[in-house]
Amino acid sequence: MYLRKKKIRLYETDATGVLYFAQQLKLAQETFEIFLESASFPLGVLLEKGEVLLPIVHAEADFFQPLRVGDEVELRLSLEKMGRTSFTLGCSFYKEEVLVGTTSIVHVVIEKAAWSSIQIPAALHQCLQTLQIG
Amino acid sequence: MYLRKKKIRLYETDATGVLYFAQQLKLAQETFEIFLESASFPLGVLLEKGEVLLPIVHAEADFFQPLRVGDEVELRLSLEKMGRTSFTLGCSFYKEEVLVGTTSIVHVVIEKAAWSSIQIPAALHQCLQTLQIG
Amino acid sequence: MYLRKKKIRLYETDATGVLYFAQQLKLAQETFEIFLESASFPLGVLLEKGEVLLPIVHAEADFFQPLRVGDEVELRLSLEKMGRTSFTLGCSFYKEEVLVGTTSIVHVVIEKAAWSSIQIPAALHQCLQTLQIG
Amino acid sequence: MYLRKKKIRLYETDATGVLYFAQQLKLAQETFEIFLESASFPLGVLLEKGEVLLPIVHAEADFFQPLRVGDEVELRLSLEKMGRTSFTLGCSFYKEEVLVGTTSIVHVVIEKAAWSSIQIPAALHQCLQTLQIG
């Protein structure tokens, strides 16, 4: 599991006064980027090399409580499932120890040139396993 | 069903060269706003009156093909399910008649003051039924 | 001059209830993309070819009146200045014939490989001149 | 002056591979939010109280170098000018000690009910002065 704290900012909210729903998925994905970096797997380098991409094939989110500007959330990123060519990341959002939302995002590993799925590279596989719970 | 055509713009893409995944959900939600307007149920007025809100409690998306700057998509918005206090909208994304993505978004109707769910108002119920397929 | 009508959507606003300021610049830039398309100069094709880019070196905006969800604005895009390697686009935002905001954006034409400025290509130059007022 | 480090994330970039221009202004504004919080002036509380707002009346940005996914920038927020009812914040973006961009944003203090400008409240005035350089 990887933990990250984050405060909700004005640009992430909308005129209803709360977090715009799609931003919750962005926050989860951003947490994955920060995790990759912490694991010496920076996305920027991956993009520059340009051989492998990790596009998202499925994403979902549940919203239990509205989040407002300045609210601090703790994001808990974990590996939900590891396949041969894809993996699923879960992210739970806590505000003062109360679960306020979750996301689940499925990435597939593809070779950029052919835009076809390939086996998860060993180094990435190892890195993702550190996200396993328990 | 409600149809809308839309071209993918630069700000909706990211450095991988394609539509940022969370933008697909934003596009679906925006289509719902446009539909409400076309049905004389503008969201802006709803917000101004401020009694009823339609927060999202669940959202999911599937991605079958990457979308690039300038790609024209046809969005087909439909009612997937109507409950007593909530409703589910589906949106299918077509590029040149090929299904490239889908979303499913569950809205709940709440009274703003109490932030508690209420029955779908009759006028909104009637309006949503025009989105029913078949 | 190029005209475009646009309604403000929920995701473009923030918790203060009005258009998030940076979205005004996005709307102007998006209008330029739509103009390029209408002039058979689609940005997507430009990006795919990948030889020439039009990065922004300066941008500014003035805000005279707040814009809310559902407000319809007319955007008037015009050429403010044409240089040898750069050009400046102005965009005025009108709500019910009242000027509510303006933007001014300076693009420079660069060769992607060297990321160095080049003379505005003749075809683009001609296309931009149709934006001239008067 | 207030310093903040930030890495560029995927959702802040576009298909040209670099930071989307309007995001630079968002980053500056977000830094102001973080500063307010650090000075015990959280924007969220301000919004909840709802008497005073700090809308932006002018914003501008210069871009000297493109920023890519994973690039770390140091943002240096400072007070450029203090008026009676408005103030101007400057933000400089450094990448490895090289100035890659700047922004300048003018806020006006308004009373929400009347949406009319008022004198900068003493506490906010004092707080902003800590952003003065030299």
Coordinates of C-alpha atoms in Angstrom, one line a residue:
Chain A
M1 CA 0.0 0.0 0.0
Y2 CA 1.1 3.5 -0.7
L3 CA -0.1 6.5 1.3
R4 CA -0.5 10.1 0.3
K5 CA -2.1 13.1 1.8
K6 CA -3.7 15.8 -0.3
K7 CA -5.8 18.8 0.2
I8 CA -8.7 19.6 -2.1
R9 CA -8.0 22.8 -4.1
L10 CA -10.4 25.3 -5.7
Y11 CA -9.8 24.2 -9.3
E12 CA -10.8 20.6 -8.3
T13 CA -14.2 21.7 -7.2
D14 CA -17.3 23.0 -9.1
A15 CA -20.2 25.3 -8.6
T16 CA -22.0 22.8 -6.5
G17 CA -19.3 23.5 -3.9
V18 CA -17.7 20.1 -3.9
L19 CA -15.0 18.0 -5.6
Y20 CA -16.0 17.5 -9.3
F21 CA -16.5 13.7 -9.6
A22 CA -14.0 13.0 -12.3
Q23 CA -11.3 14.7 -10.2
Q24 CA -11.4 11.8 -7.8
L25 CA -10.2 9.5 -10.6
K26 CA -7.5 12.0 -11.5
L27 CA -6.3 12.1 -7.9
A28 CA -6.0 8.3 -7.8
Q29 CA -4.1 8.3 -11.1
E30 CA -1.8 11.1 -9.8
T31 CA -1.1 9.0 -6.7
F32 CA 0.0 6.2 -9.0
E33 CA 2.4 8.6 -10.7
I34 CA 3.8 9.7 -7.4
F35 CA 4.1 6.1 -6.3
L36 CA 6.0 5.1 -9.5
E37 CA 8.3 8.0 -8.9
S38 CA 9.0 7.0 -5.3
A39 CA 9.7 3.5 -6.7
S40 CA 12.2 4.9 -9.2
F41 CA 9.8 4.2 -12.1
P42 CA 9.0 7.8 -13.1
L43 CA 6.3 8.0 -15.8
G44 CA 8.1 10.9 -17.5
V45 CA 11.1 8.7 -18.2
L46 CA 8.7 5.9 -19.4
L47 CA 7.1 8.4 -21.8
E48 CA 10.4 9.7 -23.0
K49 CA 11.7 6.2 -23.8
G50 CA 8.4 5.7 -25.4
E51 CA 8.4 1.9 -25.8
V52 CA 5.9 1.0 -23.2
L53 CA 2.6 2.7 -22.3
L54 CA 0.1 1.9 -19.5
P55 CA -3.3 3.0 -20.9
I56 CA -6.4 2.6 -18.8
V57 CA -9.1 0.2 -20.1
H58 CA -11.5 0.5 -17.2
A59 CA -12.0 2.9 -14.4
E60 CA -14.7 3.3 -11.7
A61 CA -15.3 5.3 -8.6
D62 CA -17.7 5.4 -5.7
F63 CA -18.5 8.6 -3.8
F64 CA -19.7 8.4 -0.2
Q65 CA -19.3 11.9 1.0
P66 CA -18.7 15.3 -0.7
L67 CA -15.3 16.9 -0.4
R68 CA -14.8 20.6 -0.1
V69 CA -12.0 23.1 -0.7
G70 CA -9.3 22.6 2.0
D71 CA -10.5 19.2 3.0
E72 CA -7.5 16.9 3.7
V73 CA -7.8 13.4 2.3
E74 CA -5.5 10.4 2.8
L75 CA -5.3 8.3 -0.3
R76 CA -4.4 4.7 0.1
L77 CA -3.2 3.1 -3.2
S78 CA -3.1 -0.7 -3.4
L79 CA -2.8 -3.5 -5.9
E80 CA -6.2 -5.1 -6.4
K81 CA -5.3 -7.6 -9.0
M82 CA -2.3 -8.6 -11.1
G83 CA -2.9 -10.2 -14.5
R84 CA -0.4 -11.2 -17.2
T85 CA -0.8 -8.1 -19.3
S86 CA -2.9 -5.9 -17.0
F87 CA -3.2 -4.9 -13.4
T88 CA -5.9 -3.2 -11.2
L89 CA -5.2 -0.5 -8.7
G90 CA -7.5 0.4 -5.9
C91 CA -7.5 3.7 -4.2
S92 CA -9.4 4.6 -1.0
F93 CA -10.0 8.2 0.1
Y94 CA -10.2 8.9 3.8
K95 CA -11.2 12.1 5.5
E96 CA -10.5 12.0 9.2
E97 CA -10.4 8.2 9.1
V98 CA -13.8 8.0 7.4
L99 CA -13.9 6.4 4.0
V100 CA -15.4 9.0 1.7
G101 CA -14.7 7.4 -1.7
T102 CA -12.9 4.7 -3.7
T103 CA -11.6 4.2 -7.2
S104 CA -10.6 1.1 -9.2
I105 CA -8.5 1.5 -12.3
V106 CA -7.4 -1.2 -14.7
H107 CA -4.2 -0.5 -16.7
V108 CA -3.0 -2.7 -19.5
V109 CA 0.7 -2.7 -20.6
I110 CA 1.1 -2.1 -24.3
E111 CA 4.0 -1.7 -26.7
K112 CA 3.6 1.7 -28.1
A113 CA 4.6 1.0 -31.7
A114 CA 2.0 -1.7 -32.2
W115 CA -0.4 -0.4 -29.6
S116 CA -0.8 -4.1 -28.6
S117 CA -0.7 -5.6 -25.1
I118 CA 2.4 -7.2 -23.8
Q119 CA 3.4 -9.1 -20.6
I120 CA 4.0 -6.8 -17.6
P121 CA 7.8 -6.2 -17.6
A122 CA 9.5 -8.0 -14.7
A123 CA 10.7 -4.7 -13.1
L124 CA 7.3 -3.2 -13.2
H125 CA 5.8 -6.4 -11.9
Q126 CA 8.1 -6.3 -8.9
C127 CA 7.4 -2.7 -8.3
L128 CA 3.6 -3.2 -8.3
Q129 CA 3.8 -6.0 -5.9
T130 CA 5.0 -3.6 -3.2
L131 CA 1.4 -2.2 -3.4
Q132 CA -0.1 -5.5 -2.3
I133 CA -1.9 -5.5 1.0
G134 CA -1.2 -8.0 3.8
Chain B
M1 CA -31.5 8.6 -26.3
Y2 CA -29.7 12.0 -26.8
L3 CA -27.1 12.4 -29.5
R4 CA -24.2 14.9 -29.5
K5 CA -21.1 15.3 -31.7
K6 CA -17.9 16.6 -30.2
K7 CA -14.3 16.9 -31.3
I8 CA -11.5 16.1 -29.0
R9 CA -9.5 19.3 -28.0
L10 CA -5.9 19.7 -27.0
Y11 CA -6.7 20.4 -23.3
E12 CA -8.5 17.1 -23.1
T13 CA -5.4 15.1 -24.1
D14 CA -2.2 14.4 -22.2
A15 CA 1.4 13.8 -23.0
T16 CA 0.7 10.2 -24.1
G17 CA -1.0 11.8 -27.1
V18 CA -4.5 10.7 -26.3
L19 CA -7.6 11.7 -24.4
Y20 CA -6.9 11.8 -20.6
F21 CA -9.1 8.9 -19.2
A22 CA -11.1 11.0 -16.7
Q23 CA -12.1 13.4 -19.5
Q24 CA -14.3 10.7 -20.9
L25 CA -16.4 10.8 -17.8
K26 CA -16.4 14.7 -18.0
L27 CA -17.6 14.5 -21.6
A28 CA -20.5 12.2 -20.6
Q29 CA -21.5 14.4 -17.7
E30 CA -21.3 17.5 -20.0
T31 CA -23.6 15.7 -22.4
F32 CA -26.1 15.3 -19.6
E33 CA -25.9 19.0 -18.9
I34 CA -26.5 19.8 -22.6
F35 CA -29.4 17.3 -22.6
L36 CA -31.0 18.9 -19.5
E37 CA -30.8 22.3 -21.2
S38 CA -32.4 21.0 -24.4
A39 CA -35.2 19.7 -22.2
S40 CA -35.6 23.0 -20.6
F41 CA -34.1 21.8 -17.3
P42 CA -30.9 23.8 -17.2
L43 CA -28.4 22.8 -14.5
G44 CA -27.5 26.5 -13.9
V45 CA -31.1 27.3 -12.9
L46 CA -31.2 24.2 -10.7
L47 CA -28.1 25.4 -8.9
E48 CA -29.4 28.9 -8.5
K49 CA -32.6 27.7 -7.0
G50 CA -30.4 25.5 -4.9
E51 CA -33.0 23.2 -3.4
V52 CA -32.2 20.0 -5.3
L53 CA -28.8 18.6 -6.3
L54 CA -27.9 15.6 -8.4
P55 CA -24.6 14.4 -7.0
I56 CA -22.9 11.3 -8.5
V57 CA -22.5 8.3 -6.3
H58 CA -20.9 5.9 -8.8
A59 CA -19.2 6.3 -12.1
E60 CA -17.4 4.0 -14.4
A61 CA -15.9 4.0 -17.8
D62 CA -14.5 1.5 -20.4
F63 CA -11.9 2.5 -23.0
F64 CA -11.7 0.5 -26.2
Q65 CA -9.7 2.8 -28.4
P66 CA -7.5 5.9 -27.8
L67 CA -8.9 9.2 -29.0
R68 CA -6.7 11.9 -30.4
V69 CA -6.8 15.7 -30.9
G70 CA -9.4 16.5 -33.6
D71 CA -11.1 13.1 -33.5
E72 CA -14.8 13.5 -33.8
V73 CA -16.9 11.4 -31.5
E74 CA -20.7 10.9 -31.3
L75 CA -21.9 10.6 -27.8
R76 CA -25.1 8.6 -27.3
L77 CA -26.7 9.3 -23.9
S78 CA -29.4 7.0 -22.6
L79 CA -31.2 6.1 -19.4
E80 CA -29.9 2.8 -18.1
K81 CA -32.0 2.5 -15.0
M82 CA -34.5 4.6 -13.0
G83 CA -34.8 4.1 -9.3
R84 CA -36.9 5.9 -6.7
T85 CA -34.2 8.3 -5.6
S86 CA -31.5 7.6 -8.2
F87 CA -31.0 7.1 -11.9
T88 CA -28.2 5.7 -14.1
L89 CA -27.1 7.3 -17.3
G90 CA -25.2 5.4 -19.9
C91 CA -23.1 7.1 -22.6
S92 CA -21.5 5.4 -25.6
F93 CA -18.7 7.0 -27.6
Y94 CA -18.6 6.3 -31.3
K95 CA -15.8 7.2 -33.7
E96 CA -16.8 6.6 -37.3
E97 CA -19.5 4.2 -36.2
V98 CA -17.0 2.2 -34.1
L99 CA -17.7 2.0 -30.3
V100 CA -14.6 3.4 -28.7
G101 CA -15.7 3.8 -25.1
T102 CA -18.6 3.8 -22.7
T103 CA -19.5 5.4 -19.3
S104 CA -22.1 4.7 -16.7
I105 CA -22.9 7.3 -14.1
V106 CA -25.3 7.0 -11.2
H107 CA -26.9 10.2 -9.9
V108 CA -28.9 10.4 -6.7
V109 CA -31.4 13.2 -6.1
I110 CA -30.8 15.1 -2.8
E111 CA -32.3 18.0 -1.0
K112 CA -29.4 20.4 -0.6
A113 CA -30.2 21.7 2.9
A114 CA -30.3 18.2 4.5
W115 CA -27.9 16.6 1.9
S116 CA -30.3 13.6 2.0
S117 CA -31.8 11.7 -0.8
I118 CA -35.4 12.4 -2.0
Q119 CA -37.7 10.9 -4.6
I120 CA -37.0 12.0 -8.2
P121 CA -39.2 15.0 -8.8
A122 CA -42.0 14.3 -11.3
A123 CA -40.8 16.8 -13.9
L124 CA -37.3 15.4 -13.9
H125 CA -38.6 11.8 -14.0
Q126 CA -40.6 12.6 -17.1
C127 CA -37.6 14.4 -18.7
L128 CA -35.3 11.5 -18.0
Q129 CA -37.7 9.0 -19.5
T130 CA -37.2 10.6 -22.9
L131 CA -33.6 9.1 -22.7
Q132 CA -35.0 5.6 -22.6
I133 CA -34.0 3.4 -25.5
G134 CA -36.6 1.5 -27.5
Chain C
M1 CA -12.8 37.6 -36.9
Y2 CA -14.2 34.2 -35.9
L3 CA -17.3 33.8 -33.8
R4 CA -18.3 31.0 -31.5
K5 CA -21.1 30.5 -29.0
K6 CA -20.4 28.4 -25.9
K7 CA -22.3 27.7 -22.7
I8 CA -20.4 27.5 -19.4
R9 CA -20.4 23.9 -18.0
L10 CA -20.2 22.7 -14.4
Y11 CA -16.6 21.4 -14.8
E12 CA -15.5 24.8 -15.8
T13 CA -16.7 26.4 -12.6
D14 CA -15.3 26.2 -9.1
A15 CA -16.7 26.3 -5.6
T16 CA -17.0 30.1 -5.7
G17 CA -19.8 29.5 -8.1
V18 CA -18.2 31.0 -11.2
L19 CA -15.9 30.2 -14.1
Y20 CA -12.4 29.2 -12.9
F21 CA -10.2 32.0 -14.2
A22 CA -7.8 29.8 -16.1
Q23 CA -10.7 28.3 -18.0
Q24 CA -11.2 31.6 -19.8
L25 CA -7.8 31.1 -21.5
K26 CA -8.6 27.5 -22.3
L27 CA -11.8 28.6 -23.9
A28 CA -9.9 31.1 -26.1
Q29 CA -7.4 28.5 -27.1
E30 CA -10.1 26.0 -27.8
T31 CA -11.8 28.6 -30.1
F32 CA -8.5 28.9 -32.0
E33 CA -8.5 25.1 -32.5
I34 CA -12.1 25.3 -33.8
F35 CA -11.1 28.1 -36.1
L36 CA -8.1 26.2 -37.5
E37 CA -10.4 23.3 -38.2
S38 CA -12.9 25.5 -39.9
A39 CA -10.1 26.8 -42.0
S40 CA -8.9 23.3 -42.9
F41 CA -5.9 23.6 -40.7
P42 CA -6.7 21.0 -38.0
L43 CA -4.4 21.0 -35.0
G44 CA -4.6 17.2 -34.8
V45 CA -3.1 16.8 -38.3
L46 CA -0.5 19.4 -37.4
L47 CA 0.5 17.3 -34.3
E48 CA 0.5 14.1 -36.3
K49 CA 2.8 15.5 -38.9
G50 CA 4.8 16.7 -36.0
E51 CA 7.1 19.1 -37.8
V52 CA 5.7 22.4 -36.7
L53 CA 4.3 23.4 -33.3
L54 CA 2.6 26.6 -32.1
P55 CA 3.6 26.9 -28.4
I56 CA 2.4 29.9 -26.4
V57 CA 5.0 32.3 -25.1
H58 CA 2.6 34.8 -23.4
A59 CA -1.0 34.8 -22.4
E60 CA -3.1 37.2 -20.5
A61 CA -6.7 37.7 -19.5
D62 CA -9.0 40.3 -18.1
F63 CA -12.2 39.4 -16.2
F64 CA -15.0 42.0 -16.0
Q65 CA -17.9 39.9 -14.9
P66 CA -18.3 36.5 -13.3
L67 CA -19.7 33.7 -15.5
R68 CA -22.0 31.0 -14.1
V69 CA -23.1 27.5 -15.2
G70 CA -25.4 27.8 -18.2
D71 CA -24.3 31.3 -19.1
E72 CA -24.0 31.6 -22.9
V73 CA -21.0 33.5 -24.1
E74 CA -20.1 34.6 -27.6
L75 CA -16.4 34.4 -28.2
R76 CA -14.9 36.7 -30.9
L77 CA -11.5 35.6 -32.0
S78 CA -9.3 38.1 -33.9
L79 CA -5.7 38.6 -35.0
E80 CA -4.1 41.3 -32.9
K81 CA -0.6 41.2 -34.3
M82 CA 1.3 39.3 -36.9
G83 CA 5.1 39.1 -36.6
R84 CA 7.6 37.1 -38.6
T85 CA 7.8 34.1 -36.3
S86 CA 4.9 34.8 -33.9
F87 CA 1.4 36.1 -33.9
T88 CA -1.0 37.4 -31.2
L89 CA -4.7 36.3 -31.0
G90 CA -7.3 38.3 -29.1
C91 CA -10.5 36.9 -27.9
S92 CA -13.4 38.9 -26.5
F93 CA -16.1 37.2 -24.4
Y94 CA -19.6 38.7 -24.6
K95 CA -22.7 37.8 -22.5
E96 CA -25.8 39.3 -23.9
E97 CA -23.8 41.8 -25.9
V98 CA -21.9 42.9 -22.7
L99 CA -18.1 42.5 -22.7
V100 CA -17.4 40.2 -19.8
G101 CA -13.8 39.3 -20.4
T102 CA -10.8 39.3 -22.9
T103 CA -7.7 37.3 -23.6
S104 CA -4.6 37.9 -25.6
I105 CA -2.4 34.9 -26.5
V106 CA 1.0 35.0 -28.3
H107 CA 2.0 32.0 -30.3
V108 CA 5.4 31.4 -31.8
V109 CA 5.9 29.0 -34.7
I110 CA 8.7 26.5 -34.0
E111 CA 10.3 23.6 -35.7
K112 CA 9.7 20.6 -33.4
A113 CA 12.9 18.8 -33.9
A114 CA 15.1 21.8 -33.0
W115 CA 12.4 23.5 -30.8
S116 CA 13.6 26.8 -32.4
S117 CA 11.4 29.5 -34.0
I118 CA 10.8 29.6 -37.7
Q119 CA 9.0 32.0 -40.1
I120 CA 5.2 31.6 -40.1
P121 CA 4.5 29.2 -43.0
A122 CA 2.7 30.9 -45.9
A123 CA -0.4 28.8 -45.7
L124 CA -0.8 29.5 -42.0
H125 CA -0.1 33.2 -42.5
Q126 CA -2.9 33.4 -45.1
C127 CA -5.2 31.5 -42.8
L128 CA -4.5 33.8 -39.8
Q129 CA -5.1 36.9 -41.9
T130 CA -8.8 36.0 -42.2
L131 CA -8.9 36.7 -38.5
Q132 CA -8.0 40.3 -39.1
I133 CA -10.6 42.9 -38.2
G134 CA -11.7 45.6 -40.5
Chain D
M1 CA 8.2 35.1 -0.7
Y2 CA 6.7 31.6 -0.4
L3 CA 8.4 28.6 -1.9
R4 CA 6.8 25.4 -3.1
K5 CA 8.1 22.4 -5.1
K6 CA 5.9 20.6 -7.5
K7 CA 6.3 17.9 -10.1
I8 CA 4.4 18.1 -13.4
R9 CA 1.8 15.4 -13.7
L10 CA 0.3 13.7 -16.7
Y11 CA -3.1 15.4 -16.5
E12 CA -1.4 18.8 -16.6
T13 CA 0.2 18.1 -20.0
D14 CA -1.3 17.8 -23.4
A15 CA -0.7 15.9 -26.6
T16 CA 2.2 18.2 -27.6
G17 CA 4.0 16.5 -24.7
V18 CA 4.3 19.6 -22.5
L19 CA 2.5 21.5 -19.7
Y20 CA -0.8 22.9 -21.1
F21 CA -0.3 26.7 -20.9
A22 CA -3.3 27.5 -18.7
Q23 CA -2.1 25.0 -16.1
Q24 CA 0.8 27.3 -15.3
L25 CA -1.7 29.9 -14.0
K26 CA -3.6 27.2 -12.1
L27 CA -0.3 26.1 -10.5
A28 CA 0.3 29.7 -9.4
Q29 CA -3.2 30.1 -8.0
E30 CA -2.9 26.7 -6.2
T31 CA 0.4 28.0 -4.6
F32 CA -1.5 31.0 -3.3
E33 CA -4.1 28.6 -1.7
I34 CA -1.3 26.6 -0.1
F35 CA 0.3 29.8 1.2
L36 CA -3.0 31.1 2.6
E37 CA -3.3 27.8 4.4
S38 CA 0.2 27.9 5.8
A39 CA -0.6 31.4 7.1
S40 CA -3.8 30.1 8.8
F41 CA -6.0 31.8 6.2
P42 CA -7.5 28.7 4.5
L43 CA -9.6 29.5 1.4
G44 CA -12.1 26.8 2.3
V45 CA -13.0 28.6 5.6
L46 CA -13.2 31.9 3.7
L47 CA -15.6 30.3 1.2
E48 CA -17.7 28.7 4.0
K49 CA -18.0 32.0 5.8
G50 CA -18.9 33.4 2.5
E51 CA -18.7 37.1 3.2
V52 CA -15.5 37.9 1.3
L53 CA -14.2 36.6 -2.0
L54 CA -10.9 37.2 -3.9
P55 CA -11.9 37.0 -7.6
I56 CA -9.2 37.5 -10.2
V57 CA -9.5 40.5 -12.5
H58 CA -6.3 40.1 -14.5
A59 CA -3.9 37.3 -15.1
E60 CA -0.9 36.9 -17.3
A61 CA 1.8 34.4 -17.9
D62 CA 5.1 34.1 -19.7
F63 CA 6.5 30.8 -20.9
F64 CA 10.3 30.5 -21.5
Q65 CA 10.7 26.7 -21.6
P66 CA 8.4 23.8 -22.0
L67 CA 7.8 21.6 -19.0
R68 CA 7.3 17.8 -19.2
V69 CA 5.8 15.0 -17.1
G70 CA 8.0 14.5 -14.0
D71 CA 9.8 17.8 -14.3
E72 CA 10.3 19.3 -10.8
V73 CA 9.6 23.0 -10.6
E74 CA 10.2 25.4 -7.7
L75 CA 7.4 28.0 -7.5
R76 CA 8.3 31.3 -5.9
L77 CA 5.3 33.3 -4.9
S78 CA 5.7 37.0 -4.0
L79 CA 3.6 40.1 -3.6
E80 CA 4.2 42.4 -6.6
K81 CA 1.8 45.2 -5.6
M82 CA -0.6 46.1 -2.8
G83 CA -3.5 48.4 -3.5
R84 CA -6.4 49.5 -1.3
T85 CA -8.9 47.0 -2.7
S86 CA -6.6 44.8 -4.8
F87 CA -3.3 43.1 -4.8
T88 CA -1.0 41.5 -7.4
L89 CA 0.8 38.2 -6.9
G90 CA 3.8 37.2 -8.9
C91 CA 5.0 33.6 -9.3
S92 CA 8.2 32.5 -10.8
F93 CA 8.8 28.9 -12.0
Y94 CA 12.3 27.5 -11.8
K95 CA 13.5 24.2 -13.1
E96 CA 17.0 23.4 -11.9
E97 CA 17.6 27.0 -11.0
V98 CA 16.6 28.2 -14.5
L99 CA 13.6 30.5 -14.8
V100 CA 11.2 28.7 -17.1
G101 CA 8.0 30.8 -16.6
T102 CA 6.3 33.5 -14.7
T103 CA 2.7 34.5 -13.8
S104 CA 1.2 37.7 -12.5
I105 CA -2.3 37.6 -11.0
V106 CA -4.4 40.5 -9.8
H107 CA -7.0 39.8 -7.1
V108 CA -9.6 42.2 -5.9
V109 CA -11.3 41.9 -2.5
I110 CA -15.1 41.9 -2.8
E111 CA -18.0 41.6 -0.5
K112 CA -19.9 38.6 -1.8
A113 CA -23.5 39.8 -1.2
A114 CA -23.0 43.0 -3.2
W115 CA -20.2 41.6 -5.4
S116 CA -18.5 45.0 -4.9
S117 CA -14.9 45.8 -4.0
I118 CA -13.9 46.5 -0.4
Q119 CA -10.7 47.5 1.4
I120 CA -8.3 44.6 2.0
P121 CA -9.1 43.4 5.5
A122 CA -6.3 44.1 8.0
A123 CA -5.6 40.5 8.8
L124 CA -5.3 39.6 5.1
H125 CA -3.2 42.7 4.5
Q126 CA -0.7 41.6 7.1
C127 CA -0.7 38.1 5.8
L128 CA 0.1 39.2 2.2
Q129 CA 2.9 41.5 3.4
T130 CA 4.9 38.4 4.4
L131 CA 5.1 37.7 0.7
Q132 CA 7.0 40.9 0.0
I133 CA 10.5 40.4 -1.3
G134 CA 13.5 42.1 0.4

